[in-house]
PDB file of C-alpha atoms in Angstrom:
ATOM      1  CA  UNK A   1      45.596  16.924  75.563  1.00  0.00           C
ATOM      2  CA  UNK A   2      46.952  13.637  76.229  1.00  0.00           C
ATOM      3  CA  UNK A   3      47.599  11.684  79.029  1.00  0.00           C
ATOM      4  CA  UNK A   4      50.931   9.343  78.752  1.00  0.00           C
ATOM      5  CA  UNK A   5      52.616   6.759  80.297  1.00  0.00           C
ATOM      6  CA  UNK A   6      56.514   6.850  80.481  1.00  0.00           C
ATOM      7  CA  UNK A   7      58.234   3.503  81.377  1.00  0.00           C
ATOM      8  CA  UNK A   8      61.540   2.951  83.845  1.00  0.00           C
ATOM      9  CA  UNK A   9      64.599   2.880  81.691  1.00  0.00           C
ATOM     10  CA  UNK A  10      66.910   5.753  80.520  1.00  0.00           C
ATOM     11  CA  UNK A  11      65.425   5.345  76.837  1.00  0.00           C
ATOM     12  CA  UNK A  12      61.930   6.668  77.728  1.00  0.00           C
ATOM     13  CA  UNK A  13      63.881   9.836  79.607  1.00  0.00           C
ATOM     14  CA  UNK A  14      64.505  11.215  75.930  1.00  0.00           C
ATOM     15  CA  UNK A  15      60.634  12.043  75.211  1.00  0.00           C
ATOM     16  CA  UNK A  16      60.470  14.308  77.856  1.00  0.00           C
ATOM     17  CA  UNK A  17      61.827  17.171  76.510  1.00  0.00           C
ATOM     18  CA  UNK A  18      60.052  17.129  73.329  1.00  0.00           C
ATOM     19  CA  UNK A  19      56.997  16.656  75.265  1.00  0.00           C
ATOM     20  CA  UNK A  20      57.291  20.491  76.946  1.00  0.00           C
ATOM     21  CA  UNK A  21      56.474  21.473  73.326  1.00  0.00           C
ATOM     22  CA  UNK A  22      52.939  20.281  73.801  1.00  0.00           C
ATOM     23  CA  UNK A  23      50.066  21.434  75.558  1.00  0.00           C
ATOM     24  CA  UNK A  24      48.009  20.048  78.665  1.00  0.00           C
ATOM     25  CA  UNK A  25      50.445  16.558  78.487  1.00  0.00           C
ATOM     26  CA  UNK A  26      49.842  14.424  81.445  1.00  0.00           C
ATOM     27  CA  UNK A  27      52.863  12.165  81.998  1.00  0.00           C
ATOM     28  CA  UNK A  28      52.206   8.815  84.366  1.00  0.00           C
ATOM     29  CA  UNK A  29      55.211   6.804  85.525  1.00  0.00           C
ATOM     30  CA  UNK A  30      56.667   4.796  88.211  1.00  0.00           C
ATOM     31  CA  UNK A  31      59.796   5.201  87.446  1.00  0.00           C
ATOM     32  CA  UNK A  32      61.990   7.462  89.947  1.00  0.00           C
ATOM     33  CA  UNK A  33      64.635   8.581  87.093  1.00  0.00           C
ATOM     34  CA  UNK A  34      61.688   9.992  84.923  1.00  0.00           C
ATOM     35  CA  UNK A  35      59.871  11.484  87.836  1.00  0.00           C
ATOM     36  CA  UNK A  36      62.784  13.593  88.707  1.00  0.00           C
ATOM     37  CA  UNK A  37      63.714  14.281  84.966  1.00  0.00           C
ATOM     38  CA  UNK A  38      59.957  15.355  84.167  1.00  0.00           C
ATOM     39  CA  UNK A  39      60.133  17.585  87.873  1.00  0.00           C
ATOM     40  CA  UNK A  40      62.257  19.863  85.702  1.00  0.00           C
ATOM     41  CA  UNK A  41      59.527  20.677  83.024  1.00  0.00           C
ATOM     42  CA  UNK A  42      56.990  22.880  84.927  1.00  0.00           C
ATOM     43  CA  UNK A  43      54.808  22.462  81.598  1.00  0.00           C
ATOM     44  CA  UNK A  44      54.131  18.651  82.420  1.00  0.00           C
ATOM     45  CA  UNK A  45      51.519  17.252  84.372  1.00  0.00           C
ATOM     46  CA  UNK A  46      52.820  14.784  85.925  1.00  0.00           C
ATOM     47  CA  UNK A  47      51.506  11.596  88.463  1.00  0.00           C
ATOM     48  CA  UNK A  48      53.796   9.667  90.474  1.00  0.00           C
ATOM     49  CA  UNK A  49      52.629   5.732  90.957  1.00  0.00           C
ATOM     50  CA  UNK A  50      54.314   4.734  94.213  1.00  0.00           C
ATOM     51  CA  UNK A  51      54.880   1.391  95.955  1.00  0.00           C
ATOM     52  CA  UNK A  52      57.662  -0.644  96.788  1.00  0.00           C
ATOM     53  CA  UNK A  53      60.822   1.066  95.393  1.00  0.00           C
ATOM     54  CA  UNK A  54      63.248  -1.269  93.449  1.00  0.00           C
ATOM     55  CA  UNK A  55      67.023   0.173  93.558  1.00  0.00           C
ATOM     56  CA  UNK A  56      68.374  -1.843  90.811  1.00  0.00           C
ATOM     57  CA  UNK A  57      65.540  -0.668  88.568  1.00  0.00           C
ATOM     58  CA  UNK A  58      65.195   2.983  90.313  1.00  0.00           C
ATOM     59  CA  UNK A  59      60.867   2.058  89.957  1.00  0.00           C
ATOM     60  CA  UNK A  60      58.216   1.402  91.937  1.00  0.00           C
ATOM     61  CA  UNK A  61      56.141  -2.071  91.953  1.00  0.00           C
ATOM     62  CA  UNK A  62      53.728  -3.969  94.147  1.00  0.00           C
ATOM     63  CA  UNK A  63      49.704  -4.298  94.166  1.00  0.00           C
ATOM     64  CA  UNK A  64      49.784   0.095  95.096  1.00  0.00           C
ATOM     65  CA  UNK A  65      50.953   0.643  91.672  1.00  0.00           C
ATOM     66  CA  UNK A  66      48.807  -1.667  90.100  1.00  0.00           C
ATOM     67  CA  UNK A  67      45.643  -0.615  91.830  1.00  0.00           C
ATOM     68  CA  UNK A  68      46.698   2.928  90.743  1.00  0.00           C
ATOM     69  CA  UNK A  69      47.200   2.157  87.035  1.00  0.00           C
ATOM     70  CA  UNK A  70      43.614   0.273  86.867  1.00  0.00           C
ATOM     71  CA  UNK A  71      41.781   3.525  87.580  1.00  0.00           C
ATOM     72  CA  UNK A  72      43.841   5.759  85.290  1.00  0.00           C
ATOM     73  CA  UNK A  73      42.531   6.330  81.583  1.00  0.00           C
ATOM     74  CA  UNK A  74      46.082   6.359  79.367  1.00  0.00           C
ATOM     75  CA  UNK A  75      46.204   7.267  75.288  1.00  0.00           C
ATOM     76  CA  UNK A  76      50.219   6.339  74.659  1.00  0.00           C
ATOM     77  CA  UNK A  77      52.487   4.228  76.344  1.00  0.00           C
ATOM     78  CA  UNK A  78      55.910   4.586  75.676  1.00  0.00           C
ATOM     79  CA  UNK A  79      57.411   1.190  76.806  1.00  0.00           C
ATOM     80  CA  UNK A  80      60.686   0.101  77.527  1.00  0.00           C
ATOM     81  CA  UNK A  81      61.911  -3.660  77.525  1.00  0.00           C
ATOM     82  CA  UNK A  82      64.920  -5.700  78.427  1.00  0.00           C
ATOM     83  CA  UNK A  83      64.438  -8.088  75.732  1.00  0.00           C
ATOM     84  CA  UNK A  84      62.559  -8.037  72.502  1.00  0.00           C
ATOM     85  CA  UNK A  85      61.354 -11.273  70.438  1.00  0.00           C
ATOM     86  CA  UNK A  86      59.305 -11.882  67.295  1.00  0.00           C
ATOM     87  CA  UNK A  87      57.794 -14.860  69.210  1.00  0.00           C
ATOM     88  CA  UNK A  88      58.147 -13.966  73.307  1.00  0.00           C
ATOM     89  CA  UNK A  89      57.433 -10.400  72.561  1.00  0.00           C
ATOM     90  CA  UNK A  90      58.232  -7.653  75.054  1.00  0.00           C
ATOM     91  CA  UNK A  91      59.958  -9.282  78.693  1.00  0.00           C
ATOM     92  CA  UNK A  92      61.999  -8.463  81.169  1.00  0.00           C
ATOM     93  CA  UNK A  93      64.257 -10.110  84.036  1.00  0.00           C
ATOM     94  CA  UNK A  94      62.625  -8.158  87.118  1.00  0.00           C
ATOM     95  CA  UNK A  95      59.540 -10.158  87.380  1.00  0.00           C
ATOM     96  CA  UNK A  96      57.946  -7.080  89.987  1.00  0.00           C
ATOM     97  CA  UNK A  97      58.522  -4.857  86.673  1.00  0.00           C
ATOM     98  CA  UNK A  98      57.328  -7.063  84.167  1.00  0.00           C
ATOM     99  CA  UNK A  99      54.565  -7.247  86.133  1.00  0.00           C
ATOM    100  CA  UNK A 100      53.499  -3.836  86.193  1.00  0.00           C
ATOM    101  CA  UNK A 101      54.450  -3.236  82.632  1.00  0.00           C
ATOM    102  CA  UNK A 102      51.882  -5.991  82.122  1.00  0.00           C
ATOM    103  CA  UNK A 103      49.484  -4.067  84.195  1.00  0.00           C
ATOM    104  CA  UNK A 104      49.425  -0.615  82.242  1.00  0.00           C
ATOM    105  CA  UNK A 105      49.741  -2.340  78.857  1.00  0.00           C
ATOM    106  CA  UNK A 106      46.292  -4.012  79.775  1.00  0.00           C
ATOM    107  CA  UNK A 107      44.916  -0.359  79.932  1.00  0.00           C
ATOM    108  CA  UNK A 108      45.944   0.967  76.559  1.00  0.00           C
ATOM    109  CA  UNK A 109      46.119  -0.589  72.812  1.00  0.00           C
ATOM    110  CA  UNK A 110      48.469   2.119  71.546  1.00  0.00           C
ATOM    111  CA  UNK A 111      51.858   0.893  73.035  1.00  0.00           C
ATOM    112  CA  UNK A 112      55.137   2.536  71.472  1.00  0.00           C
ATOM    113  CA  UNK A 113      58.459   0.414  72.296  1.00  0.00           C
ATOM    114  CA  UNK A 114      61.291   2.826  72.860  1.00  0.00           C
ATOM    115  CA  UNK A 115      64.535   0.527  73.146  1.00  0.00           C
ATOM    116  CA  UNK A 116      67.964   0.579  71.521  1.00  0.00           C
ATOM    117  CA  UNK A 117      69.317  -2.145  69.033  1.00  0.00           C
ATOM    118  CA  UNK A 118      70.848  -4.460  72.088  1.00  0.00           C
ATOM    119  CA  UNK A 119      67.489  -5.499  73.145  1.00  0.00           C
ATOM    120  CA  UNK A 120      66.387  -7.050  69.754  1.00  0.00           C
ATOM    121  CA  UNK A 121      66.618 -10.835  69.733  1.00  0.00           C
ATOM    122  CA  UNK A 122      66.595 -11.420  73.127  1.00  0.00           C
ATOM    123  CA  UNK A 123      63.865 -13.113  75.984  1.00  0.00           C
ATOM    124  CA  UNK A 124      63.909 -12.057  79.521  1.00  0.00           C
ATOM    125  CA  UNK A 125      62.405 -14.182  82.391  1.00  0.00           C
ATOM    126  CA  UNK A 126      58.419 -12.849  82.055  1.00  0.00           C
ATOM    127  CA  UNK A 127      56.930 -11.748  78.884  1.00  0.00           C
ATOM    128  CA  UNK A 128      54.434  -8.531  79.334  1.00  0.00           C
ATOM    129  CA  UNK A 129      53.558  -7.612  75.675  1.00  0.00           C
ATOM    130  CA  UNK A 130      53.073  -9.143  72.040  1.00  0.00           C
ATOM    131  CA  UNK A 131      55.149  -7.992  69.269  1.00  0.00           C
ATOM    132  CA  UNK A 132      52.558  -8.143  66.961  1.00  0.00           C
ATOM    133  CA  UNK A 133      50.581  -5.600  69.226  1.00  0.00           C
ATOM    134  CA  UNK A 134      52.713  -2.977  69.324  1.00  0.00           C
ATOM    135  CA  UNK A 135      51.614   0.500  67.196  1.00  0.00           C
ATOM    136  CA  UNK A 136      55.514   1.583  66.791  1.00  0.00           C
ATOM    137  CA  UNK A 137      59.340   0.975  67.646  1.00  0.00           C
ATOM    138  CA  UNK A 138      61.622   3.982  68.469  1.00  0.00           C
ATOM    139  CA  UNK A 139      65.255   2.552  68.437  1.00  0.00           C
ATOM    140  CA  UNK A 140      68.773   3.650  67.637  1.00  0.00           C
ATOM    141  CA  UNK A 141      69.382   1.488  65.072  1.00  0.00           C
ATOM    142  CA  UNK A 142      67.430  -0.821  62.424  1.00  0.00           C
ATOM    143  CA  UNK A 143      66.341  -3.766  63.945  1.00  0.00           C
ATOM    144  CA  UNK A 144      67.736  -6.879  62.825  1.00  0.00           C
ATOM    145  CA  UNK A 145      66.214  -8.506  59.706  1.00  0.00           C
ATOM    146  CA  UNK A 146      64.484 -10.624  61.390  1.00  0.00           C
ATOM    147  CA  UNK A 147      61.897  -8.215  62.641  1.00  0.00           C
ATOM    148  CA  UNK A 148      61.360  -6.664  59.427  1.00  0.00           C
ATOM    149  CA  UNK A 149      58.698  -8.650  57.752  1.00  0.00           C
ATOM    150  CA  UNK A 150      56.663  -8.908  61.111  1.00  0.00           C
ATOM    151  CA  UNK A 151      57.255  -5.292  61.570  1.00  0.00           C
ATOM    152  CA  UNK A 152      55.229  -4.817  58.256  1.00  0.00           C
ATOM    153  CA  UNK A 153      53.054  -7.383  58.818  1.00  0.00           C
ATOM    154  CA  UNK A 154      51.777  -5.999  61.521  1.00  0.00           C
ATOM    155  CA  UNK A 155      51.864  -2.607  60.483  1.00  0.00           C
ATOM    156  CA  UNK A 156      53.845  -1.070  63.540  1.00  0.00           C
ATOM    157  CA  UNK A 157      55.886   2.247  62.704  1.00  0.00           C
ATOM    158  CA  UNK A 158      58.941   2.059  62.926  1.00  0.00           C
ATOM    159  CA  UNK A 159      61.415   5.262  63.530  1.00  0.00           C
ATOM    160  CA  UNK A 160      65.033   5.109  64.249  1.00  0.00           C
ATOM    161  CA  UNK A 161      68.038   8.069  63.148  1.00  0.00           C
ATOM    162  CA  UNK A 162      68.310   7.362  58.789  1.00  0.00           C
ATOM    163  CA  UNK A 163      65.435   4.609  58.573  1.00  0.00           C
ATOM    164  CA  UNK A 164      64.717   4.197  55.132  1.00  0.00           C
ATOM    165  CA  UNK A 165      61.329   2.070  56.008  1.00  0.00           C
ATOM    166  CA  UNK A 166      58.439   3.143  57.842  1.00  0.00           C
ATOM    167  CA  UNK A 167      55.286   1.741  57.324  1.00  0.00           C
ATOM    168  CA  UNK A 168      52.604   3.031  54.884  1.00  0.00           C
ATOM    169  CA  UNK A 169      49.770   1.484  56.994  1.00  0.00           C
ATOM    170  CA  UNK A 170      50.837   2.747  60.414  1.00  0.00           C
ATOM    171  CA  UNK A 171      48.811   5.106  62.220  1.00  0.00           C
TER     172      UNK A 171
END
């Protein structure tokens, strides 16, 4: 009984199969790849946001997407990012996609970052969400050491295979 937003990117696709084990999940996305994958699971309710199609990111952007997002109630956002920095937060090289990401994160306080280890320590052209406001991070390897104090201090839940550290205060 929840509404989630799945961002574009290959990492967010991995969550779809596990969602089918739950009841009454509504998935909102602007990603063509996520829409195509989600369509394989009839138990999911799917809302696709349309607009200008960007071939390189396989996602839709523009005023239409942003206007639609402003009218939706989203409980949890599973966000991807091209770059992750403690100082600059989550950022992207695609200005249009970063605009959509910023719009959706303005509507929900529970943001889970899904990014592989190669994204940490980089800064893109446009930042769209502060690192310290993340609720959780799901990644494939432990982030670099300089990220760990910020994760603890901000009570960000950290999950990766074999993770020895999961903040106790995280919800």
